Structure formats: C-alpha cells, structure tokens
PDB file of C-alpha atoms and ligand atoms in Angstrom:
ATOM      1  CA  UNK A 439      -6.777   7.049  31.088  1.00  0.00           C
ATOM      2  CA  UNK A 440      -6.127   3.350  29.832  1.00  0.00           C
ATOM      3  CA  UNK A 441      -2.548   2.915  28.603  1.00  0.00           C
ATOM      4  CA  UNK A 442      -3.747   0.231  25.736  1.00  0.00           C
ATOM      5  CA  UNK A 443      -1.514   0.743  22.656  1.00  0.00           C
ATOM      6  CA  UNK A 444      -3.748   3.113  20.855  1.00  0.00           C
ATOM      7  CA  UNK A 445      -2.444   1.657  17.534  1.00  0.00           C
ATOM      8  CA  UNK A 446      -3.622  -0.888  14.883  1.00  0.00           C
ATOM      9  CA  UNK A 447      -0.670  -3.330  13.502  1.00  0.00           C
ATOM     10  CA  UNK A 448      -0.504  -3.270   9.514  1.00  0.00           C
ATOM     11  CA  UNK A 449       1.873  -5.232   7.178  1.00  0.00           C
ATOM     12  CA  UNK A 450       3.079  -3.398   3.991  1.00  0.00           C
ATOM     13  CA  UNK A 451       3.705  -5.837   1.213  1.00  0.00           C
ATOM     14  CA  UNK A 452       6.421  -4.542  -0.865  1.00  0.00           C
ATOM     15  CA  UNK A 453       8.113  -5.952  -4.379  1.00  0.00           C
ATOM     16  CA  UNK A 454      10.499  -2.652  -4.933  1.00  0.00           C
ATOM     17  CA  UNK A 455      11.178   0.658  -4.881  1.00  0.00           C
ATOM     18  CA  UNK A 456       9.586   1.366  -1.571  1.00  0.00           C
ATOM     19  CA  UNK A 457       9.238   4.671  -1.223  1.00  0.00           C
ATOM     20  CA  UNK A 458       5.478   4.379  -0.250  1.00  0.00           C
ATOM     21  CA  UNK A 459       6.772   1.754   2.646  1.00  0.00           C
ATOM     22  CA  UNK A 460       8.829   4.748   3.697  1.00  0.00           C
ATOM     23  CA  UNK A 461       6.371   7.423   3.877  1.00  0.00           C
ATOM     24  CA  UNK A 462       3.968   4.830   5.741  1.00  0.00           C
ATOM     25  CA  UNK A 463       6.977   3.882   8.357  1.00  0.00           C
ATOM     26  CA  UNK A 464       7.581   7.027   8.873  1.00  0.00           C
ATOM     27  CA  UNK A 465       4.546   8.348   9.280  1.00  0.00           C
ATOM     28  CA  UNK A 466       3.668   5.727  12.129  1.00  0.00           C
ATOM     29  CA  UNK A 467       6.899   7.037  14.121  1.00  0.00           C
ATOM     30  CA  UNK A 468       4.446   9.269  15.194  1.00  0.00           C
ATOM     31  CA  UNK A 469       2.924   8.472  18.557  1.00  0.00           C
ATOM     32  CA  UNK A 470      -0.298   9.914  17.881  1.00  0.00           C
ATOM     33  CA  UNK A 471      -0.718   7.841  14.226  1.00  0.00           C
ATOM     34  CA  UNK A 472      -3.167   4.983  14.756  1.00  0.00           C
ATOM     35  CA  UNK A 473      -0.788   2.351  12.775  1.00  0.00           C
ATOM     36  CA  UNK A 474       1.989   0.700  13.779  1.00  0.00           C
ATOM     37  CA  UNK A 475       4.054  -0.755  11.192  1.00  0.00           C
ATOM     38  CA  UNK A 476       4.978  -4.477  12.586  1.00  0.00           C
ATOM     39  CA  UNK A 477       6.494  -6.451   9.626  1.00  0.00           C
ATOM     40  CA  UNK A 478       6.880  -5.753   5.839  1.00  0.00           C
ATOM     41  CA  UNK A 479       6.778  -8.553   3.395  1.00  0.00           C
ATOM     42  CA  UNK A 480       8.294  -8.508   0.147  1.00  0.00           C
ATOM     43  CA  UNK A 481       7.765 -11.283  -2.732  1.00  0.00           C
ATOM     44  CA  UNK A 482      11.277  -9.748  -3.994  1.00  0.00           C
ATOM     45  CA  UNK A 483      14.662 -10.309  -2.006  1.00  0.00           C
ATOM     46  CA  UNK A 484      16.760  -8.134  -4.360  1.00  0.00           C
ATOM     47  CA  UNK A 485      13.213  -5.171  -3.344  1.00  0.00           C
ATOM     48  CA  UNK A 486      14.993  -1.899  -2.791  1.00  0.00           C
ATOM     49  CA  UNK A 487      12.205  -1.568  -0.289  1.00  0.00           C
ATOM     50  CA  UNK A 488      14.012  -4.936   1.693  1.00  0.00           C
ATOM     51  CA  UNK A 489      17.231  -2.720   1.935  1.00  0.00           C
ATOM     52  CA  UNK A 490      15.313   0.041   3.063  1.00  0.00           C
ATOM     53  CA  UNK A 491      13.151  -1.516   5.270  1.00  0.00           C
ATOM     54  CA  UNK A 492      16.524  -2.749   7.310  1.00  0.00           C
ATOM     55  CA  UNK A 493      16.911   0.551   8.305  1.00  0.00           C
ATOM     56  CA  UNK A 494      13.453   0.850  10.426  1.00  0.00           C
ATOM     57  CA  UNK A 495      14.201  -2.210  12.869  1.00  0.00           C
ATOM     58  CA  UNK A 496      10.825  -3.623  11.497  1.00  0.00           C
ATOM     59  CA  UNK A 497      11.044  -7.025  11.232  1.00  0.00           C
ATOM     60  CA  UNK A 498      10.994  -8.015   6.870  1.00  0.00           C
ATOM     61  CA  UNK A 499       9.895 -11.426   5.778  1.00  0.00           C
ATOM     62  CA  UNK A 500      11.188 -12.499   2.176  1.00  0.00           C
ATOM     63  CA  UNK A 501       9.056 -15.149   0.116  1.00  0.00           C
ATOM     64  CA  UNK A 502      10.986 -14.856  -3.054  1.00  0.00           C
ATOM     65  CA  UNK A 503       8.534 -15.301  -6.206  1.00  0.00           C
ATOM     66  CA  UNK A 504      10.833 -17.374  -8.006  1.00  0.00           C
ATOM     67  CA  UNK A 505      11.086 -19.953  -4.888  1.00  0.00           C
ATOM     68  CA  UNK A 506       7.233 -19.472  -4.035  1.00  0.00           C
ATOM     69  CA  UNK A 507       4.144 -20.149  -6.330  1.00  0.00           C
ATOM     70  CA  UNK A 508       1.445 -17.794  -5.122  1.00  0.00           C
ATOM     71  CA  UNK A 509      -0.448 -20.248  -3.121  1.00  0.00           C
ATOM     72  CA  UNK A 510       2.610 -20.813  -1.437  1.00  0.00           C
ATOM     73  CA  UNK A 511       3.679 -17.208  -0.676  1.00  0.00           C
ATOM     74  CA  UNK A 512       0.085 -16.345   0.534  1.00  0.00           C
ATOM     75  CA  UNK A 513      -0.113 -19.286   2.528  1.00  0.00           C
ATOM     76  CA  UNK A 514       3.243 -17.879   4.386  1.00  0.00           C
ATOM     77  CA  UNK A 515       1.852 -14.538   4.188  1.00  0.00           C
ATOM     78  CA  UNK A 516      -1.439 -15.662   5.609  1.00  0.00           C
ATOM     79  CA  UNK A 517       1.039 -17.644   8.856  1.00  0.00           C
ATOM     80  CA  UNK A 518       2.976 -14.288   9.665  1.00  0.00           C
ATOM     81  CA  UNK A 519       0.045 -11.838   9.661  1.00  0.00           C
ATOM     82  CA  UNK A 520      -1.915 -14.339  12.321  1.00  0.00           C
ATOM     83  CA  UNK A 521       1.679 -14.524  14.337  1.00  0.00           C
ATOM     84  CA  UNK A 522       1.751 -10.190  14.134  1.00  0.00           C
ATOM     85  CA  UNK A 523      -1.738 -10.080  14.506  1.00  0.00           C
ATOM     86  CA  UNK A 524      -2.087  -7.981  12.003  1.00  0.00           C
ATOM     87  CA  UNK A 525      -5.276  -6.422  11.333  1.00  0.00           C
ATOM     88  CA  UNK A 526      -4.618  -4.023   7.800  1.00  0.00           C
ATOM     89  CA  UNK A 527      -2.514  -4.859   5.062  1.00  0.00           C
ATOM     90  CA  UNK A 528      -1.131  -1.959   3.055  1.00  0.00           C
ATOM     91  CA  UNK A 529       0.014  -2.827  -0.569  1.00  0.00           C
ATOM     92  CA  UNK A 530       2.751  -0.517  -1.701  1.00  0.00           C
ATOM     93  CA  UNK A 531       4.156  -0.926  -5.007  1.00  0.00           C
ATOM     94  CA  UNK A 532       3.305  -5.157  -4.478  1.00  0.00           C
ATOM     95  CA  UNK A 533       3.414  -6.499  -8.255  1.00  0.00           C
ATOM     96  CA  UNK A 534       1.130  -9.709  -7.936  1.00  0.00           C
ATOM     97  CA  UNK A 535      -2.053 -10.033  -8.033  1.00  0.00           C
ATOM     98  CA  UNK A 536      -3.478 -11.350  -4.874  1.00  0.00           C
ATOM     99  CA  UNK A 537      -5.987 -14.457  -5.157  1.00  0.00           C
ATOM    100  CA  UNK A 538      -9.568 -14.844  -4.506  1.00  0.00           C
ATOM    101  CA  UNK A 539      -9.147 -16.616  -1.683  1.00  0.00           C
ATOM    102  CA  UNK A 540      -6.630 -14.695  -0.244  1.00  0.00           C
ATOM    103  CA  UNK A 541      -8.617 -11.322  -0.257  1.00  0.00           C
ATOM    104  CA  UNK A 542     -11.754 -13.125   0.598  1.00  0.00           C
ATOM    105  CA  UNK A 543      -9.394 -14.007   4.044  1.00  0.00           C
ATOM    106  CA  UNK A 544      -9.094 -10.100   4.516  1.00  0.00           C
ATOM    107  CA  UNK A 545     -11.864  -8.225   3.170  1.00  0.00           C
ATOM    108  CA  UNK A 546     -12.135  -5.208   3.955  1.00  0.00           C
ATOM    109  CA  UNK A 547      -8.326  -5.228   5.324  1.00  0.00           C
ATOM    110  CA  UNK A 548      -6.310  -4.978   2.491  1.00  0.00           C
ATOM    111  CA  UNK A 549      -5.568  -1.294   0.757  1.00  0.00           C
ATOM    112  CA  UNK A 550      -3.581  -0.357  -2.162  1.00  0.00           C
ATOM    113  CA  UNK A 551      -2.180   2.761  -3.324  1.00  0.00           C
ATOM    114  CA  UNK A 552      -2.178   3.468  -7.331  1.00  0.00           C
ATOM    115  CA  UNK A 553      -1.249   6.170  -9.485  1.00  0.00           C
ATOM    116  CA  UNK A 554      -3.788   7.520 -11.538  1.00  0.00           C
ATOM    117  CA  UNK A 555      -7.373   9.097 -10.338  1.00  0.00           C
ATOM    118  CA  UNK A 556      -9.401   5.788 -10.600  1.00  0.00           C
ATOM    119  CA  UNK A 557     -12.061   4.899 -12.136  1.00  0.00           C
ATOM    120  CA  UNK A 558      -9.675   6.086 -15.025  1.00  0.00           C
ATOM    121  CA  UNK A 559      -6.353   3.982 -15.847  1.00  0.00           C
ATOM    122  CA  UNK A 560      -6.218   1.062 -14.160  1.00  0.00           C
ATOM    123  CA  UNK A 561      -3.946  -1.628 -14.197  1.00  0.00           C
ATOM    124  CA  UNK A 562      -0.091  -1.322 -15.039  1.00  0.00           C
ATOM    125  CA  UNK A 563       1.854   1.925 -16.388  1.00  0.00           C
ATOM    126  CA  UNK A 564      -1.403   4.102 -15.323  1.00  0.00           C
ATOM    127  CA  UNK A 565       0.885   6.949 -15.962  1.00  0.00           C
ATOM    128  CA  UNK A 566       1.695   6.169 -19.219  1.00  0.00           C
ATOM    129  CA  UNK A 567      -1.861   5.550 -19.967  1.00  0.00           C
ATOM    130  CA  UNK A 568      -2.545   8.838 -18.980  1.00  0.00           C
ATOM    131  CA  UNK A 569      -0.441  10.782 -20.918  1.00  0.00           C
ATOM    132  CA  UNK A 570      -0.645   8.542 -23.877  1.00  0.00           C
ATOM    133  CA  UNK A 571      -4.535   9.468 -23.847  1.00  0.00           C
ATOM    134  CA  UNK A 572      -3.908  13.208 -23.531  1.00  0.00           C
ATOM    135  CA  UNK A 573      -5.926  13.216 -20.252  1.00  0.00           C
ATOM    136  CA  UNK A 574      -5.901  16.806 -19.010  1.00  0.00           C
ATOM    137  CA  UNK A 575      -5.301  15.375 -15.905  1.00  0.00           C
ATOM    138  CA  UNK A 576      -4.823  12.052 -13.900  1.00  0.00           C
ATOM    139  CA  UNK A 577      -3.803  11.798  -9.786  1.00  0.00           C
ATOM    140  CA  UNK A 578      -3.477   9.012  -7.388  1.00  0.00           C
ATOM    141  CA  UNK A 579      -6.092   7.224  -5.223  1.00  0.00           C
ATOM    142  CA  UNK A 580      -5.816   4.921  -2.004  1.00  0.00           C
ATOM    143  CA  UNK A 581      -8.579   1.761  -2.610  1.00  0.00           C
ATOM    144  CA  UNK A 582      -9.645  -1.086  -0.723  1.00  0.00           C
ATOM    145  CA  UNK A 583      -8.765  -4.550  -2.409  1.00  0.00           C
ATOM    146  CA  UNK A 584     -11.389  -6.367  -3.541  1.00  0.00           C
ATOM    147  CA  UNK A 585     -11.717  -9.493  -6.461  1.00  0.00           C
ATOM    148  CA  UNK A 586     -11.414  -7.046  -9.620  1.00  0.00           C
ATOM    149  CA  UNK A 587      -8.344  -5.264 -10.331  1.00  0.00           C
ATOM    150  CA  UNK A 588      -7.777  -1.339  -9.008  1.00  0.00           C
ATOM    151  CA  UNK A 589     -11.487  -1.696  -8.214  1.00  0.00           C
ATOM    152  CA  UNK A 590     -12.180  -1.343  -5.060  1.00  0.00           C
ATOM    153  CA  UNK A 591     -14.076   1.423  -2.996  1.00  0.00           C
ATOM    154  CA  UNK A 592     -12.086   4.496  -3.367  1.00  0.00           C
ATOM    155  CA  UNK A 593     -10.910   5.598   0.274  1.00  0.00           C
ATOM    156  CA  UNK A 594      -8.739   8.747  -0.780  1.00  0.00           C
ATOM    157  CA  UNK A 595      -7.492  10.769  -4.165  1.00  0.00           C
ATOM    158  CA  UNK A 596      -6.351  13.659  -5.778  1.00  0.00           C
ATOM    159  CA  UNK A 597      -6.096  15.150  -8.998  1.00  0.00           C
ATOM    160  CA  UNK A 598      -2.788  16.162 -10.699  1.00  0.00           C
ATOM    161  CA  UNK A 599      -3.081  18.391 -13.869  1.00  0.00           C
ATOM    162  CA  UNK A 600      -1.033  17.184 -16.908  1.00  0.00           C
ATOM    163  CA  UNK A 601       0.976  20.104 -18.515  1.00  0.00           C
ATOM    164  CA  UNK A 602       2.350  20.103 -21.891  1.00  0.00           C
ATOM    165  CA  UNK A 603       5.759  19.209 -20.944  1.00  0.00           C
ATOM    166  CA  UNK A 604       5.095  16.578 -18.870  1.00  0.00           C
ATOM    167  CA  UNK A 605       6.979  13.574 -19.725  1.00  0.00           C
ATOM    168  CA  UNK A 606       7.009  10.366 -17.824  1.00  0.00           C
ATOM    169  CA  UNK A 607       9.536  10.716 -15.863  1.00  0.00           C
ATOM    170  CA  UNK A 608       8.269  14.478 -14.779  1.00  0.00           C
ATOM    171  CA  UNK A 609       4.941  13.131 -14.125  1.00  0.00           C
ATOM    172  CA  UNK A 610       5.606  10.112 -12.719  1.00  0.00           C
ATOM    173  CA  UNK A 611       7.493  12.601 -10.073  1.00  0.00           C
ATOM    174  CA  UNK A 612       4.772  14.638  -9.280  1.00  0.00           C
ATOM    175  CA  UNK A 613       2.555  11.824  -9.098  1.00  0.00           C
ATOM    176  CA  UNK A 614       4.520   9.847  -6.326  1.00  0.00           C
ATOM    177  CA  UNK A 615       5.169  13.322  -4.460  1.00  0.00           C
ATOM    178  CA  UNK A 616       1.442  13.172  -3.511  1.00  0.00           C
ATOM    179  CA  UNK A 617       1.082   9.541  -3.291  1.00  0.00           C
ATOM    180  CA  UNK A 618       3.640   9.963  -0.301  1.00  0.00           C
ATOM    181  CA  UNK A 619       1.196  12.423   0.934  1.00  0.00           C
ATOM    182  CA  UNK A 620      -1.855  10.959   0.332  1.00  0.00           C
ATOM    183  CA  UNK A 621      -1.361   7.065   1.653  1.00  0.00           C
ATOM    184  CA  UNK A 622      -0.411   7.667   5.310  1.00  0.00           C
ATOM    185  CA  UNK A 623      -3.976  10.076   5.401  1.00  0.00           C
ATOM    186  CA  UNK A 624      -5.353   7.300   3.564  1.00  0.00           C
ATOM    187  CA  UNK A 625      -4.112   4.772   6.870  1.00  0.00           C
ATOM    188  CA  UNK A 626      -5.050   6.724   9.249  1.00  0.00           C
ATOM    189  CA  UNK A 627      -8.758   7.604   8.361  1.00  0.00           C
ATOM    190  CA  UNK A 628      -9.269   3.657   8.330  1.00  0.00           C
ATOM    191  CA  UNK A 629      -6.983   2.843  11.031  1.00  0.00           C
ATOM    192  CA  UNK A 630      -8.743   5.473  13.119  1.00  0.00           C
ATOM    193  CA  UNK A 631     -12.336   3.964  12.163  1.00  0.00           C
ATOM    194  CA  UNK A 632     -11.385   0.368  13.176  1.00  0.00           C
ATOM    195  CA  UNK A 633      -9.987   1.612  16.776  1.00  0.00           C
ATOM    196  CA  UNK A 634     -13.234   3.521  17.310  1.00  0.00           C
ATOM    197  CA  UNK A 635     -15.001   0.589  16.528  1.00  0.00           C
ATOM    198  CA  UNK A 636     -12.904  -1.732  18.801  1.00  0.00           C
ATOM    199  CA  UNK A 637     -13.775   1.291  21.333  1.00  0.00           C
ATOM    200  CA  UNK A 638     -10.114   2.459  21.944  1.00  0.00           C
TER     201      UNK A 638
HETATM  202  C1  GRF B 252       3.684   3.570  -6.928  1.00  0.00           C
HETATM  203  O1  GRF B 252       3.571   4.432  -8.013  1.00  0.00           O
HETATM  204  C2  GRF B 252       2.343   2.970  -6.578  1.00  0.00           C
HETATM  205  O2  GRF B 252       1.274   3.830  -6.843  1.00  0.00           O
HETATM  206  C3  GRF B 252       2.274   1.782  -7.501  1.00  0.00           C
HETATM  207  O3  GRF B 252       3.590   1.286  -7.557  1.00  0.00           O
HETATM  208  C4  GRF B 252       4.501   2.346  -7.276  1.00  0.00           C
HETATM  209  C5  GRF B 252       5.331   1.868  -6.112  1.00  0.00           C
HETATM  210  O4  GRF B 252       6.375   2.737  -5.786  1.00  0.00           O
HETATM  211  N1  GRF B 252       1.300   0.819  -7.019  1.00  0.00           N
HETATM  212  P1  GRF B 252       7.179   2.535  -4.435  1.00  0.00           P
HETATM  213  O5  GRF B 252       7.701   1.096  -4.434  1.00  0.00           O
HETATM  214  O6  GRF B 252       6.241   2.758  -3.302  1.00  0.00           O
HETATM  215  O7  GRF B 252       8.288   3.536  -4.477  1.00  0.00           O
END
C-alpha cells in the first residue's frame, strides 16, 4: 500500500446560493471520495455560497465582477488554480459565461451542473422554460464545458416528471433536491477516471 493522497483537487466556482458547493464539500469529507475540495472562487463577494463556504475551512478567493472585467477575473482564476494545482473545476450556480480561451486552458476539466434534462432548455430560467412549454417532464444533467452554451457532453442526468401543480417554486425544489444528488456522482465518476489514468 502507497499512502499517496488518493484524491484529485477541484475548485468550485460559485456566484450565489451555493447549495451545490455544499453538497460537493460535503460529499468530499468523505475519505473514500476521489475529490478534494481545495479552494472555491466566487465572482460575487456578497455570494451566499462565500458565507457558506467560511464554514468548511476551504480557503475562498473573491474576484468581485464589478472590480474585475472577465479577462481579468480569469486571468486570477487561471493564477490560483496553477498555485492549488487544481486539476477539475466544478461550476455550481457560476453566472458568467466563461471565455474561449479560458475553457480552451481546461478542456476537458471544467463541469457544470444545470437544471433541466439537456438537450432540452438550455440557457437561463431552464425551469421556467420547462413549465412554460408544458413539458411533461424536465430533470437536471451534469456536462462538461465546452465553447457553446449548456452544450457539452452529458456526463450524468435524470428525469423529473412535471405534475399539474407544479409551480416554480415547487419545481424548482424538486429539481435542486436531485441536483444535490446527482453532482457529487457526477465528480466522482470523472474524478475516479482521471486517478485511474494517473494510475493511483
Ligand atoms: C442550480 O439550479 C444550478 O443547476 C444552476 O444554478 C443553480 C445554482 O444553485 N446552474 P446553488 O447556488 O448551487 O444553490
């Protein structure tokens, strides 16, 4: 037996609520979870997420979007995931849109959580969208980043049924329940390819 950290480090980028930063930290208290959660960065100082995140003793770096352009915040971004060494980034409820060259620096290493069952509803208020629609259903799904929005390869999702008395708030519930479920599976099915590829 080796005693090398059996863990890959990942940085959640946050810009509010947090709750999925919560159900990833906790998730990687586990000893036998392949992730370790080493810094969270949030483009948002007033991010429930940064008040949360206090609680954890991870370290949380704040580039505030209205003191940082986004080649400015990535470029800060881009200088504390080298000095983690960081190798995934998990997006969690991150409102910007990262660029080009900024995904094209960690392709394949960036995943994203969103709430509907892509292909269908992407982009902002996917909930809404659904129910606006009359879907019979919609879900969540876990995604690699890639250049077009919400349209990366699909890593993990589920189906929620709409019922007729669903309203936003009710769905939007129900939807996040499983989001909490289904990220951290999402994490550790990629974090526990990369170790087996790094042979540890
Ligand atoms: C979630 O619904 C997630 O799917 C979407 O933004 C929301 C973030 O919620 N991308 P939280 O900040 O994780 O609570």
């Amino acid at each position: 037996m080796h005693n090398k950290l059996k863990k890959i480090k990942i940085a959640i980028f946050i810009s509010g609520r947090g709750s999925n930063m919560e159900s990833l930290i906790k998730s990687s208290e586990n000893k036998k979870f392949p992730a370790l959660v080493s810094v969270i960065i949030s483009n948002n100082e007033l991010a429930n997420g940064v008040r949360l995140a206090k609680n954890y003793n991870i370290p949380v770096e704040t580039f505030d979007k209205k003191k940082f352009n986004k080649s400015q915040f990535e470029a800060l971004c881009h200088k504390v995931l080298l000095n983690y060494k960081i190798e995934m980034i998990c997006l969690a409820g991150f409102m910007q849109i990262l660029s080009k060259n900024f995904i094209g620096k960690w392709r394949n290493r960036i995943i994203n959580i969103h709430p509907s069952y892509l292909p269908d509803n992407k982009g902002l208020n996917a909930q809404k969208q659904a129910l606006k629609k009359k879907a019979s259903f919609t879900g969540c799904t876990v995604h690699f980043v890639n250049e077009e929005i919400d349209a990366g390869e699909i890593i993990l999702q589920e189906k929620i049924k709409i019922i007729h008395r669903d309203n936003l708030q009710t769905l939007s519930n129900r939807i996040l329940e499983k989001e909490h479920v289904i990220y951290p599976k999402a994490l550790k099915k990629i974090a526990s390819e990369i170790l087996k590829i790094k042979n540890l």
